[in-house]
Coordinates of C-alpha atoms in Angstrom, one line a residue:
X1 CA 37.5 12.4 -1.9
X2 CA 35.0 11.9 0.9
X3 CA 34.1 8.3 1.6
X4 CA 31.3 6.5 3.6
X5 CA 30.2 3.0 4.1
X6 CA 26.8 3.9 2.7
X7 CA 25.4 6.9 0.8
X8 CA 21.7 7.5 0.9
X9 CA 20.2 9.9 -1.7
X10 CA 17.1 11.5 -0.1
X11 CA 16.0 12.1 3.5
X12 CA 12.3 11.3 3.3
X13 CA 10.6 8.4 4.9
X14 CA 12.6 5.8 3.0
X15 CA 15.9 7.5 3.3
X16 CA 15.7 8.1 7.0
X17 CA 14.8 4.4 7.8
X18 CA 17.7 3.3 5.6
X19 CA 20.1 5.8 7.3
X20 CA 19.2 4.8 10.8
X21 CA 19.3 1.1 10.1
X22 CA 22.8 1.3 8.7
X23 CA 23.9 3.6 11.5
X24 CA 22.5 1.4 14.2
X25 CA 24.4 -1.5 12.6
X26 CA 27.6 0.6 13.1
X27 CA 28.2 1.9 9.6
X28 CA 29.1 5.5 8.5
X29 CA 26.3 7.0 6.5
X30 CA 26.3 10.0 4.1
X31 CA 22.7 11.2 3.9
X32 CA 22.3 13.5 1.0
X33 CA 19.2 15.8 0.7
X34 CA 18.3 18.8 -1.5
X35 CA 17.3 20.9 1.5
X36 CA 16.8 20.6 5.3
X37 CA 13.1 21.4 4.6
X38 CA 12.7 18.1 2.8
X39 CA 13.8 16.0 5.8
X40 CA 10.9 13.8 7.0
X41 CA 8.6 16.0 5.0
X42 CA 4.8 15.1 5.3
X43 CA 3.7 16.8 2.1
X44 CA 0.3 15.2 1.9
X45 CA -2.0 13.7 4.6
X46 CA -0.4 14.4 8.1
X47 CA -1.2 10.8 9.3
X48 CA 0.6 7.5 9.8
X49 CA -1.1 4.2 9.4
X50 CA -4.5 3.1 8.2
X51 CA -5.8 -0.2 6.7
X52 CA -2.8 -2.4 6.0
X53 CA -0.4 0.6 6.4
X54 CA -0.8 0.7 10.2
X55 CA 0.3 -3.0 10.3
X56 CA 3.3 -2.1 8.2
X57 CA 4.3 0.6 10.7
X58 CA 4.0 -2.1 13.5
X59 CA 6.2 -4.4 11.3
X60 CA 8.8 -1.6 10.9
X61 CA 8.9 -1.4 14.7
X62 CA 9.2 -5.1 15.2
X63 CA 12.3 -5.1 12.9
X64 CA 13.9 -2.2 14.8
X65 CA 12.9 0.7 12.5
X66 CA 12.0 4.3 13.4
X67 CA 8.5 5.2 12.0
X68 CA 6.5 3.9 14.9
X69 CA 8.6 5.8 17.4
X70 CA 8.2 9.0 15.5
X71 CA 4.5 8.6 15.0
X72 CA 3.9 7.8 18.7
X73 CA 5.9 10.9 19.8
X74 CA 3.9 13.1 17.4
X75 CA 0.3 11.9 17.9
X76 CA -2.6 14.3 17.7
X77 CA -5.1 11.5 17.6
X78 CA -5.0 7.7 17.5
X79 CA -7.7 5.3 16.1
X80 CA -8.1 1.5 15.9
X81 CA -9.8 1.0 12.6
X82 CA -12.2 -1.8 11.4
X83 CA -13.1 -3.0 14.8
X84 CA -16.5 -4.1 13.6
X85 CA -14.7 -6.6 11.3
X86 CA -12.4 -9.5 11.9
X87 CA -9.0 -9.1 13.6
X88 CA -7.2 -9.7 10.2
X89 CA -8.1 -6.1 9.1
X90 CA -7.7 -4.2 12.4
X91 CA -5.2 -1.4 12.0
X92 CA -3.9 1.7 13.8
X93 CA -4.1 5.2 12.3
X94 CA -2.5 8.2 13.9
X95 CA -3.2 11.8 13.0
X96 CA 0.3 13.4 13.6
X97 CA 1.7 16.8 14.1
X98 CA 3.7 17.3 10.8
X99 CA 5.9 20.1 12.2
X100 CA 6.8 18.0 15.3
X101 CA 7.4 14.9 13.2
X102 CA 10.1 16.7 11.1
X103 CA 11.6 18.2 14.3
X104 CA 11.7 14.8 16.0
X105 CA 13.6 13.2 13.1
X106 CA 16.0 16.1 12.7
X107 CA 16.8 15.9 16.4
X108 CA 17.5 12.2 16.0
X109 CA 19.8 12.9 13.1
X110 CA 21.8 15.4 15.0
X111 CA 22.2 12.9 17.9
X112 CA 23.5 10.2 15.6
X113 CA 27.3 10.3 15.3
X114 CA 27.3 7.8 12.4
X115 CA 25.2 9.9 10.1
X116 CA 26.6 12.9 8.2
X117 CA 23.9 15.2 6.7
X118 CA 24.9 16.6 3.3
X119 CA 22.8 19.4 1.7
X120 CA 23.6 18.9 -2.0
X121 CA 22.2 17.5 -5.3
X122 CA 23.3 14.2 -6.8
X123 CA 24.1 14.7 -10.5
X124 CA 25.0 11.1 -11.3
X125 CA 26.6 7.9 -10.0
X126 CA 30.1 6.9 -10.9
X127 CA 30.7 3.4 -12.1
X128 CA 33.4 0.8 -12.5
X129 CA 32.1 -1.7 -15.1
X130 CA 28.8 -3.0 -13.5
X131 CA 29.5 -1.7 -10.0
X132 CA 28.5 1.6 -8.5
X133 CA 31.3 3.1 -6.5
X134 CA 29.7 6.4 -5.4
X135 CA 28.0 9.6 -6.4
X136 CA 28.8 12.9 -8.0
X137 CA 27.3 16.0 -6.4
X138 CA 27.0 19.6 -7.5
X139 CA 28.9 21.1 -4.6
X140 CA 30.8 18.2 -3.0
X141 CA 31.9 16.5 -6.3
X142 CA 32.7 12.8 -6.0
X143 CA 31.8 10.9 -2.9
X144 CA 32.8 7.3 -2.6
X145 CA 30.8 4.5 -0.8
X146 CA 30.5 0.7 -0.6
X147 CA 26.8 0.8 -1.1
X148 CA 24.4 3.5 -2.5
X149 CA 20.6 3.6 -1.8
X150 CA 18.5 6.0 -3.9
X151 CA 15.4 7.2 -2.1
X152 CA 14.6 10.2 -4.2
X153 CA 10.8 10.1 -3.6
X154 CA 8.8 12.4 -5.9
X155 CA 11.7 14.8 -6.5
X156 CA 13.2 13.4 -9.8
X157 CA 12.4 15.7 -12.6
X158 CA 9.2 16.7 -10.7
X159 CA 6.7 19.2 -12.0
X160 CA 3.7 20.6 -10.0
X161 CA 0.4 21.5 -11.7
X162 CA -2.5 23.8 -10.8
X163 CA -4.8 24.2 -13.8
X164 CA -2.6 25.3 -16.7
X165 CA 0.2 26.5 -14.5
X166 CA 3.1 24.1 -14.3
X167 CA 6.3 24.6 -12.3
X168 CA 9.6 22.7 -12.3
X169 CA 9.7 22.1 -8.5
X170 CA 9.3 19.4 -5.9
X171 CA 6.6 19.0 -3.2
X172 CA 5.5 22.2 -1.4
X173 CA 7.6 24.3 -3.9
X174 CA 10.9 22.7 -2.7
X175 CA 13.9 22.2 -5.0
X176 CA 13.7 19.3 -7.3
X177 CA 16.4 16.8 -8.6
X178 CA 17.1 17.9 -12.2
X179 CA 19.8 15.4 -13.4
X180 CA 19.6 12.1 -11.6
X181 CA 16.7 10.5 -13.6
X182 CA 18.3 11.6 -16.9
X183 CA 21.5 9.9 -15.9
X184 CA 19.7 6.7 -14.7
X185 CA 18.0 6.5 -18.1
X186 CA 21.3 7.0 -19.9
X187 CA 22.8 3.9 -18.2
X188 CA 19.9 1.7 -19.1
X189 CA 17.2 2.0 -16.4
X190 CA 13.6 1.9 -17.5
X191 CA 11.9 5.0 -16.0
X192 CA 8.1 5.5 -15.6
X193 CA 6.3 8.8 -15.2
X194 CA 3.8 8.9 -12.3
X195 CA 1.6 11.5 -10.7
X196 CA 0.1 12.1 -7.3
X197 CA -1.6 15.0 -5.7
X198 CA -2.7 16.8 -2.6
X199 CA -5.8 18.8 -1.5
X200 CA -6.1 22.4 -0.4
X201 CA -5.3 23.5 3.2
X202 CA -7.9 25.7 4.8
X203 CA -7.6 28.3 7.6
X204 CA -9.1 26.7 10.8
X205 CA -11.0 29.8 12.0
X206 CA -12.8 30.0 8.6
X207 CA -14.6 26.6 9.1
X208 CA -18.1 26.3 10.5
X209 CA -17.4 23.2 12.7
X210 CA -21.0 23.1 13.9
X211 CA -22.0 21.8 10.4
X212 CA -19.4 19.0 10.5
X213 CA -19.6 15.5 11.9
X214 CA -17.1 14.9 14.8
X215 CA -14.6 12.1 14.3
X216 CA -12.9 11.4 17.6
X217 CA -10.1 8.9 18.2
X218 CA -10.4 5.6 20.1
X219 CA -10.7 5.8 23.8
X220 CA -8.0 3.3 24.6
X221 CA -4.3 3.1 25.1
X222 CA -3.0 2.6 21.6
X223 CA 0.6 2.7 20.3
X224 CA 2.5 1.7 17.2
X225 CA 5.5 0.7 19.3
X226 CA 5.7 -2.8 20.9
X227 CA 8.0 -1.6 23.7
X228 CA 8.7 1.8 25.3
X229 CA 5.2 2.8 24.1
X230 CA 4.0 6.3 24.3
X231 CA 0.3 7.0 24.6
X232 CA -1.7 10.2 24.1
X233 CA -4.4 10.6 26.7
X234 CA -7.9 10.5 25.0
X235 CA -8.8 13.8 26.6
X236 CA -5.8 15.5 25.0
X237 CA -6.5 14.1 21.5
X238 CA -7.8 16.5 18.9
X239 CA -10.9 16.0 16.8
X240 CA -11.1 15.3 13.1
X241 CA -14.3 16.0 11.2
X242 CA -16.4 14.6 8.4
X243 CA -18.4 16.4 5.6
X244 CA -19.5 15.4 2.1
X245 CA -19.5 16.7 -1.4
X246 CA -22.9 17.3 -3.0
X247 CA -24.6 17.8 -6.4
X248 CA -23.4 21.4 -6.5
X249 CA -19.8 20.4 -5.9
X250 CA -20.0 17.7 -8.7
X251 CA -21.6 20.2 -11.1
X252 CA -18.7 22.7 -10.6
X253 CA -16.2 20.0 -11.2
X254 CA -18.0 18.6 -14.3
X255 CA -18.3 22.1 -15.8
X256 CA -14.6 22.8 -15.3
X257 CA -13.1 19.3 -15.8
X258 CA -11.3 20.5 -19.0
X259 CA -9.3 23.0 -16.8
X260 CA -7.9 20.2 -14.6
X261 CA -4.2 19.4 -15.3
X262 CA -5.2 15.8 -15.4
X263 CA -7.8 16.2 -18.1
X264 CA -6.3 19.1 -20.1
X265 CA -3.3 17.0 -21.3
X266 CA -0.7 18.9 -19.2
X267 CA 0.0 15.7 -17.1
X268 CA 1.4 12.6 -18.8
X269 CA 2.1 10.6 -15.6
X270 CA -0.3 8.0 -14.3
X271 CA -2.2 8.8 -11.1
X272 CA -2.9 6.5 -8.1
X273 CA -5.8 4.1 -8.7
X274 CA -6.7 3.8 -5.1
X275 CA -6.3 7.5 -4.0
X276 CA -7.7 9.4 -6.9
X277 CA -8.2 13.1 -7.2
X278 CA -11.7 14.5 -6.7
X279 CA -11.9 15.0 -10.5
X280 CA -11.2 11.3 -11.0
X281 CA -13.8 10.4 -8.5
X282 CA -16.5 12.5 -10.2
X283 CA -15.6 11.0 -13.6
X284 CA -15.1 7.4 -12.5
X285 CA -18.0 7.2 -10.0
X286 CA -20.5 9.4 -11.8
X287 CA -23.5 7.7 -10.2
X288 CA -22.3 8.3 -6.6
X289 CA -24.3 11.2 -5.0
X290 CA -21.5 12.3 -2.6
X291 CA -18.0 11.6 -1.5
X292 CA -16.5 11.8 2.0
X293 CA -14.3 14.7 2.9
X294 CA -12.3 14.4 6.2
X295 CA -11.3 17.7 7.8
X296 CA -8.1 17.1 9.7
X297 CA -5.6 19.2 11.7
X298 CA -2.0 19.5 10.5
X299 CA -0.1 20.7 13.5
X300 CA -0.6 22.4 16.9
X301 CA 1.7 25.1 15.5
X302 CA -0.5 25.7 12.4
X303 CA -4.0 27.0 12.2
X304 CA -4.8 25.0 9.1
X305 CA -6.9 21.9 8.3
X306 CA -6.2 19.3 5.6
X307 CA -9.2 18.2 3.4
X308 CA -8.6 14.5 2.9
X309 CA -10.5 13.2 -0.1
X310 CA -10.3 16.5 -2.0
X311 CA -7.0 16.1 -3.9
X312 CA -7.2 18.3 -7.0
X313 CA -5.3 20.1 -9.7
X314 CA -8.1 22.4 -10.8
X315 CA -7.3 26.2 -11.2
X316 CA -7.4 28.2 -8.0
X317 CA -10.7 30.0 -8.7
X318 CA -12.4 26.7 -9.4
X319 CA -10.9 25.2 -6.2
X320 CA -12.5 28.1 -4.3
X321 CA -15.9 27.5 -5.8
X322 CA -15.9 23.7 -5.2
X323 CA -14.7 24.0 -1.5
X324 CA -17.3 26.7 -0.8
X325 CA -20.0 24.4 -2.1
X326 CA -19.3 21.9 0.7
X327 CA -21.2 22.0 4.0
X328 CA -19.2 23.7 6.7
X329 CA -16.7 25.2 4.3
X330 CA -18.9 27.9 2.7
X331 CA -16.6 30.7 4.0
X332 CA -13.3 28.7 4.0
X333 CA -10.1 30.7 3.5
X334 CA -7.3 29.1 1.6
X335 CA -3.9 28.7 3.2
X336 CA -2.6 26.6 0.3
X337 CA -4.2 25.4 -2.9
X338 CA -4.3 21.8 -4.0
X339 CA -1.9 20.7 -6.7
X340 CA -0.8 17.6 -8.7
X341 CA 2.9 16.6 -8.9
X342 CA 4.4 14.5 -11.7
X343 CA 7.8 12.8 -11.3
X344 CA 10.1 10.1 -12.6
X345 CA 10.2 6.6 -11.0
X346 CA 12.1 3.4 -11.6
X347 CA 10.2 0.4 -12.8
X348 CA 10.9 -2.0 -9.8
X349 CA 11.0 -5.2 -11.8
X350 CA 14.6 -4.1 -12.4
X351 CA 15.4 -4.9 -8.8
X352 CA 16.0 -8.1 -6.8
X353 CA 13.9 -8.8 -3.7
X354 CA 16.7 -7.2 -1.7
X355 CA 15.9 -4.0 -3.6
X356 CA 19.4 -4.1 -5.2
X357 CA 19.6 -3.3 -8.9
X358 CA 19.9 -6.4 -11.2
X359 CA 22.0 -4.3 -13.6
X360 CA 24.5 -2.7 -11.3
X361 CA 25.9 -4.1 -8.0
X362 CA 26.0 -2.0 -4.8
X363 CA 23.0 0.1 -6.0
X364 CA 19.7 -0.1 -4.2
X365 CA 16.4 1.8 -4.6
X366 CA 13.7 2.3 -2.0
X367 CA 10.5 4.3 -1.5
X368 CA 8.3 6.3 -4.0
X369 CA 11.1 6.1 -6.6
X370 CA 10.0 2.4 -6.9
X371 CA 6.5 3.5 -7.9
X372 CA 4.8 3.3 -4.5
X373 CA 2.6 5.8 -2.7
X374 CA 2.4 6.5 1.0
X375 CA 4.8 7.2 3.9
X376 CA 4.5 3.6 5.3
X377 CA 5.2 1.9 2.0
X378 CA 8.3 4.2 1.6
X379 CA 9.6 3.7 5.1
X380 CA 9.4 -0.1 5.0
X381 CA 11.3 -0.2 1.8
X382 CA 14.0 2.1 3.2
X383 CA 14.3 -0.1 6.2
X384 CA 14.7 -3.3 4.1
X385 CA 17.2 -1.7 1.7
X386 CA 19.2 -0.5 4.7
X387 CA 19.1 -3.9 6.3
X388 CA 20.2 -5.7 3.1
X389 CA 22.9 -3.2 2.5
X390 CA 24.6 -3.8 5.9
X391 CA 24.1 -7.5 5.7
X392 CA 25.8 -7.5 2.3
X393 CA 28.7 -5.5 3.7
X394 CA 28.9 -8.1 6.5
X395 CA 28.8 -10.8 3.8
X396 CA 25.7 -12.3 5.4
X397 CA 22.6 -13.8 3.9
X398 CA 20.0 -11.1 2.9
X399 CA 16.7 -10.7 4.7
X400 CA 13.8 -11.4 2.3
X401 CA 10.5 -11.5 4.0
X402 CA 7.9 -14.0 2.6
X403 CA 4.3 -13.1 1.7
X404 CA 3.0 -15.0 4.7
X405 CA 5.5 -13.3 7.1
X406 CA 4.7 -9.6 6.6
X407 CA 2.8 -7.0 4.6
X408 CA 6.4 -5.8 3.8
X409 CA 7.0 -9.1 2.1
X410 CA 3.8 -8.7 0.1
X411 CA 4.7 -5.2 -1.0
X412 CA 8.3 -5.9 -2.1
X413 CA 7.3 -9.2 -3.9
X414 CA 4.5 -7.4 -5.8
X415 CA 6.9 -4.6 -6.8
X416 CA 9.8 -6.8 -8.1
X417 CA 7.6 -9.5 -9.6
X418 CA 4.8 -7.5 -11.2
X419 CA 6.1 -4.0 -11.5
X420 CA 3.8 -1.0 -11.4
X421 CA 1.8 1.0 -13.9
X422 CA 0.3 3.4 -11.4
X423 CA 1.4 4.4 -7.9
X424 CA 1.2 1.2 -5.8
X425 CA -0.8 1.4 -2.6
X426 CA -0.7 -1.4 -0.1
X427 CA -4.2 -2.9 0.6
X428 CA -5.4 -5.7 2.8
X429 CA -6.8 -7.4 -0.3
X430 CA -3.3 -7.7 -1.8
X431 CA -2.3 -10.1 1.1
X432 CA -3.7 -13.6 0.6
X433 CA -2.5 -14.5 4.1
X434 CA -3.9 -11.4 5.8
X435 CA -5.4 -13.4 8.8
X436 CA -1.8 -14.2 9.7
X437 CA -0.5 -10.7 9.1
X438 CA -2.4 -9.0 11.9
X439 CA -1.9 -5.8 13.8
X440 CA -1.5 -7.7 17.1
X441 CA 1.2 -10.2 16.0
X442 CA 3.8 -8.1 14.1
X443 CA 6.3 -8.9 16.9
X444 CA 5.6 -12.6 16.8
X445 CA 6.3 -12.6 13.1
X446 CA 9.4 -10.4 12.9
X447 CA 11.1 -9.6 16.1
X448 CA 13.4 -12.7 15.8
X449 CA 14.8 -11.1 12.6
X450 CA 15.2 -7.7 14.2
X451 CA 17.1 -9.2 17.1
X452 CA 19.2 -11.5 14.8
X453 CA 20.4 -8.6 12.6
X454 CA 21.1 -6.4 15.7
X455 CA 18.4 -3.7 15.4
X456 CA 16.3 -5.0 18.4
X457 CA 17.9 -4.8 21.8
X458 CA 18.4 -7.8 24.1
X459 CA 16.3 -6.1 26.7
X460 CA 13.3 -5.9 24.3
X461 CA 13.8 -9.4 23.0
X462 CA 13.9 -10.9 26.5
X463 CA 10.7 -9.0 27.4
X464 CA 9.0 -10.3 24.3
X465 CA 10.1 -13.9 25.1
X466 CA 8.8 -13.6 28.6
X467 CA 5.4 -12.6 27.4
X468 CA 5.4 -15.2 24.7
X469 CA 6.0 -18.0 27.3
X470 CA 3.2 -16.6 29.5
X471 CA 0.9 -16.7 26.5
X472 CA 1.7 -20.4 25.8
X473 CA 1.3 -21.3 29.5
X474 CA -2.1 -19.5 29.7
X475 CA -3.4 -21.3 26.6
X476 CA -2.3 -24.7 28.1
X477 CA -4.1 -23.8 31.3
X478 CA -7.3 -22.9 29.4
X479 CA -7.2 -26.2 27.5
X480 CA -6.7 -28.3 30.7
X481 CA -9.3 -26.5 32.9
X482 CA -12.9 -27.7 32.6
X483 CA -15.8 -25.5 33.4
X484 CA -17.1 -28.2 35.8
X485 CA -14.1 -27.5 38.1
X486 CA -14.9 -23.8 38.2
X487 CA -17.8 -23.1 40.5
X488 CA -17.5 -19.4 40.1
X489 CA -18.2 -19.8 36.3
X490 CA -20.9 -22.4 36.5
X491 CA -23.6 -19.8 37.5
X492 CA -22.7 -17.6 34.5
X493 CA -22.2 -20.2 31.8
X494 CA -24.2 -23.2 33.1
X495 CA -23.2 -26.8 33.7
X496 CA -21.0 -27.9 30.8
X497 CA -18.1 -30.2 30.1
X498 CA -16.4 -27.6 27.9
X499 CA -12.9 -26.5 28.7
X500 CA -12.2 -22.8 29.4
X501 CA -10.4 -22.8 26.0
X502 CA -13.6 -23.7 24.2
X503 CA -15.6 -21.2 26.3
X504 CA -13.3 -18.4 25.2
X505 CA -14.2 -19.2 21.6
X506 CA -17.6 -17.6 22.2
X507 CA -17.7 -14.1 20.6
X508 CA -18.3 -12.0 23.7
X509 CA -16.4 -14.0 26.3
X510 CA -13.2 -12.3 27.6
X511 CA -10.1 -13.9 29.1
X512 CA -10.4 -11.8 32.3
X513 CA -13.9 -13.3 32.8
X514 CA -12.4 -16.8 33.0
X515 CA -9.0 -16.6 34.8
X516 CA -6.7 -14.1 36.4
X517 CA -4.4 -12.5 33.9
X518 CA -1.5 -11.6 36.3
X519 CA 1.7 -10.9 34.4
X520 CA 0.1 -10.7 31.0
X521 CA 0.3 -7.4 29.2
X522 CA -2.8 -5.9 27.6
X523 CA -1.3 -6.8 24.2
X524 CA -0.7 -10.4 25.3
X525 CA -4.3 -10.7 26.5
X526 CA -5.5 -9.5 23.1
X527 CA -3.3 -12.0 21.3
X528 CA -4.7 -14.9 23.3
X529 CA -8.2 -14.0 22.6
X530 CA -7.6 -13.6 18.9
X531 CA -5.6 -16.9 18.7
X532 CA -8.4 -18.8 20.3
X533 CA -11.4 -17.2 18.7
X534 CA -9.9 -17.4 15.2
X535 CA -8.1 -20.8 15.7
X536 CA -10.0 -22.6 13.0
X537 CA -9.4 -20.0 10.4
X538 CA -5.7 -19.6 11.3
X539 CA -5.2 -23.4 11.1
X540 CA -6.8 -23.5 7.7
X541 CA -4.6 -20.7 6.4
X542 CA -1.4 -22.3 7.8
X543 CA -2.2 -25.6 6.0
X544 CA -2.6 -23.7 2.8
X545 CA 0.8 -22.0 3.3
X546 CA 2.5 -25.3 4.0
X547 CA 1.2 -26.7 0.7
X548 CA 2.3 -23.6 -1.2
X549 CA 5.8 -23.4 0.5
X550 CA 7.0 -26.4 -1.5
X551 CA 7.3 -24.0 -4.5
X552 CA 9.4 -21.5 -2.4
X553 CA 11.9 -24.3 -1.7
X554 CA 12.6 -24.8 -5.5
X555 CA 15.4 -22.3 -6.3
X556 CA 15.7 -21.1 -9.9
X557 CA 19.1 -19.5 -9.5
X558 CA 20.7 -22.0 -11.8
X559 CA 18.7 -20.8 -14.8
X560 CA 20.6 -17.9 -16.3
X561 CA 18.6 -17.7 -19.6
X562 CA 15.1 -19.1 -20.1
X563 CA 15.6 -19.2 -23.8
X564 CA 17.1 -22.6 -23.3
X565 CA 13.7 -24.0 -22.2
X566 CA 12.4 -24.5 -25.8
X567 CA 8.8 -25.4 -24.9
X568 CA 8.1 -22.2 -22.9
X569 CA 5.8 -19.7 -24.5
X570 CA 7.6 -16.6 -26.0
X571 CA 5.8 -14.4 -23.4
X572 CA 7.0 -16.6 -20.5
X573 CA 10.6 -16.5 -21.7
X574 CA 10.5 -12.8 -22.1
X575 CA 9.0 -12.1 -18.7
X576 CA 11.1 -14.7 -16.9
X577 CA 14.3 -13.3 -18.4
X578 CA 13.3 -9.8 -17.4
X579 CA 12.3 -10.6 -13.8
X580 CA 14.7 -13.5 -13.0
X581 CA 12.5 -15.1 -10.3
X582 CA 14.5 -16.5 -7.4
X583 CA 12.0 -19.4 -6.7
X584 CA 9.3 -21.3 -8.5
X585 CA 6.8 -19.6 -6.1
X586 CA 7.9 -16.2 -7.4
X587 CA 7.6 -17.4 -11.0
X588 CA 4.1 -18.6 -10.3
X589 CA 3.1 -15.0 -9.3
X590 CA 4.3 -13.4 -12.6
X591 CA 1.4 -12.2 -14.7
X592 CA 1.1 -14.4 -17.9
X593 CA 3.0 -17.4 -16.6
X594 CA 0.8 -20.5 -17.1
X595 CA 0.6 -23.8 -15.2
X596 CA 2.2 -25.4 -18.3
X597 CA 5.1 -23.0 -18.1
X598 CA 5.6 -23.9 -14.4
X599 CA 5.6 -27.6 -15.2
X600 CA 8.2 -27.1 -17.9
X601 CA 10.4 -25.2 -15.5
X602 CA 9.9 -27.8 -12.7
X603 CA 10.8 -30.6 -15.1
X604 CA 13.9 -28.7 -16.3
X605 CA 15.1 -28.2 -12.6
X606 CA 14.4 -31.9 -11.7
X607 CA 16.4 -33.1 -14.8
X608 CA 19.3 -30.8 -14.0
X609 CA 19.8 -31.6 -10.3

């Protein structure tokens, strides 16, 4: 019987992060996938990043993950988003070459001596009481492992839909997983049925680009990576484009809505609330006169464009009509029609914050199988599952990121505390501490963890600390230097007793205007300006976190059954027993838990110390 330290089921964005994390920690990994074509597949939008998501990719890099490296190596265009707003919502977004992205990851897999790629289907897990000991595959039979991570994405019992045509297949007509979800259900897991979709792909030479609005990248050196960064010269970046739906488009959809898989009753799964199909948009936002459609390249090797914002499961003939009704796409030729995909997922409230199953030891879940949407959400879960797997093998304390430490912490806490009813998408509005969870400071927040667990090299950690010290020294200099002692600046800013620190608080004042920035990286200069300009807001948020952290310090691990707390409401007992919160802070975030319930729990803990 073959044996590995870790078996990972699925080689998508979550599976790859988990595999490389365990490998880089020195463990032997069996990476099982249904086909080579599914490795690092980008079946929907060929982009990485966006609001909140781009910060997650930066966090992955700060912890020692792979997604930032892959995205930087496969850029077609890079943008810094939300620059007209505050620094708390700035985020990077890269249009990537999806063919190159897959090739990059495949090459990395082949180079990695600790990872064995296995093309096979997992039928079931094999158990010993409440412990998972390995998997059973169609071709390879039993494979043993210390830990198993399921990252099956949208492949479990998946069905694609175009109009009234349904096919038992995975994304892009790839092979699906036929048996695993049935087995998981048979051993007591609660599964949910979800749906997502993708828009048509259009032949590039059939588009009238003169009618479209140009959407260039940002003319600046931008990179997801903190170190060893790769930049794509602005002159080499490709253009994206913008167009809009119109009254004619909406009328076509309204007249044919009954033919959509979503509205005909063919699909039972719940679709994404924050990334709806064009049919959903027309129904839910009936008063809106138009919707944005971004026309984006997929690869230098493909002569196709992706129509972001036009996800649909309408029949092919209707898709043609609605696309041809849009400005610039009147003569568009279809390379691939849009489709919806329905699949099985695991309700994530059945997991601990480590992403390990509460019911079975050694079994972890990560990615879209946990009810999320998006490559970034999947990748960060895979990384965290991988980290907690090798820390568990090492018998070390798990890494659980707090909500004020990372968007990753927000995402995982939301999943395991609240569960999902539709595909979860990470939004800036979900993070109550988003001013602290910025694009610029992912390394400040997380690199210490990456280094401690061994995924960040000493070279990079030393480089980070050198810049960190320079930042602190520069801020001290700014605080101690008065404008009165700076003749060069008096002419520009006038006679004042202000320190240079106070002067930098002004909106349009730049650090380089005040002092020499020798030794400081561009990123460090940006950090200093943000720290000073937003100092008041940051201080206020830190005070709030300090007040709230007292709840995080109250462990609830001693309470095995909340039925013994007789004064709790029946709803509270049921939810607390199901979720098993680790701290009072996590209990506070459970929907339906009242202040009275929290006081009863607190009193119980105080009286049982």
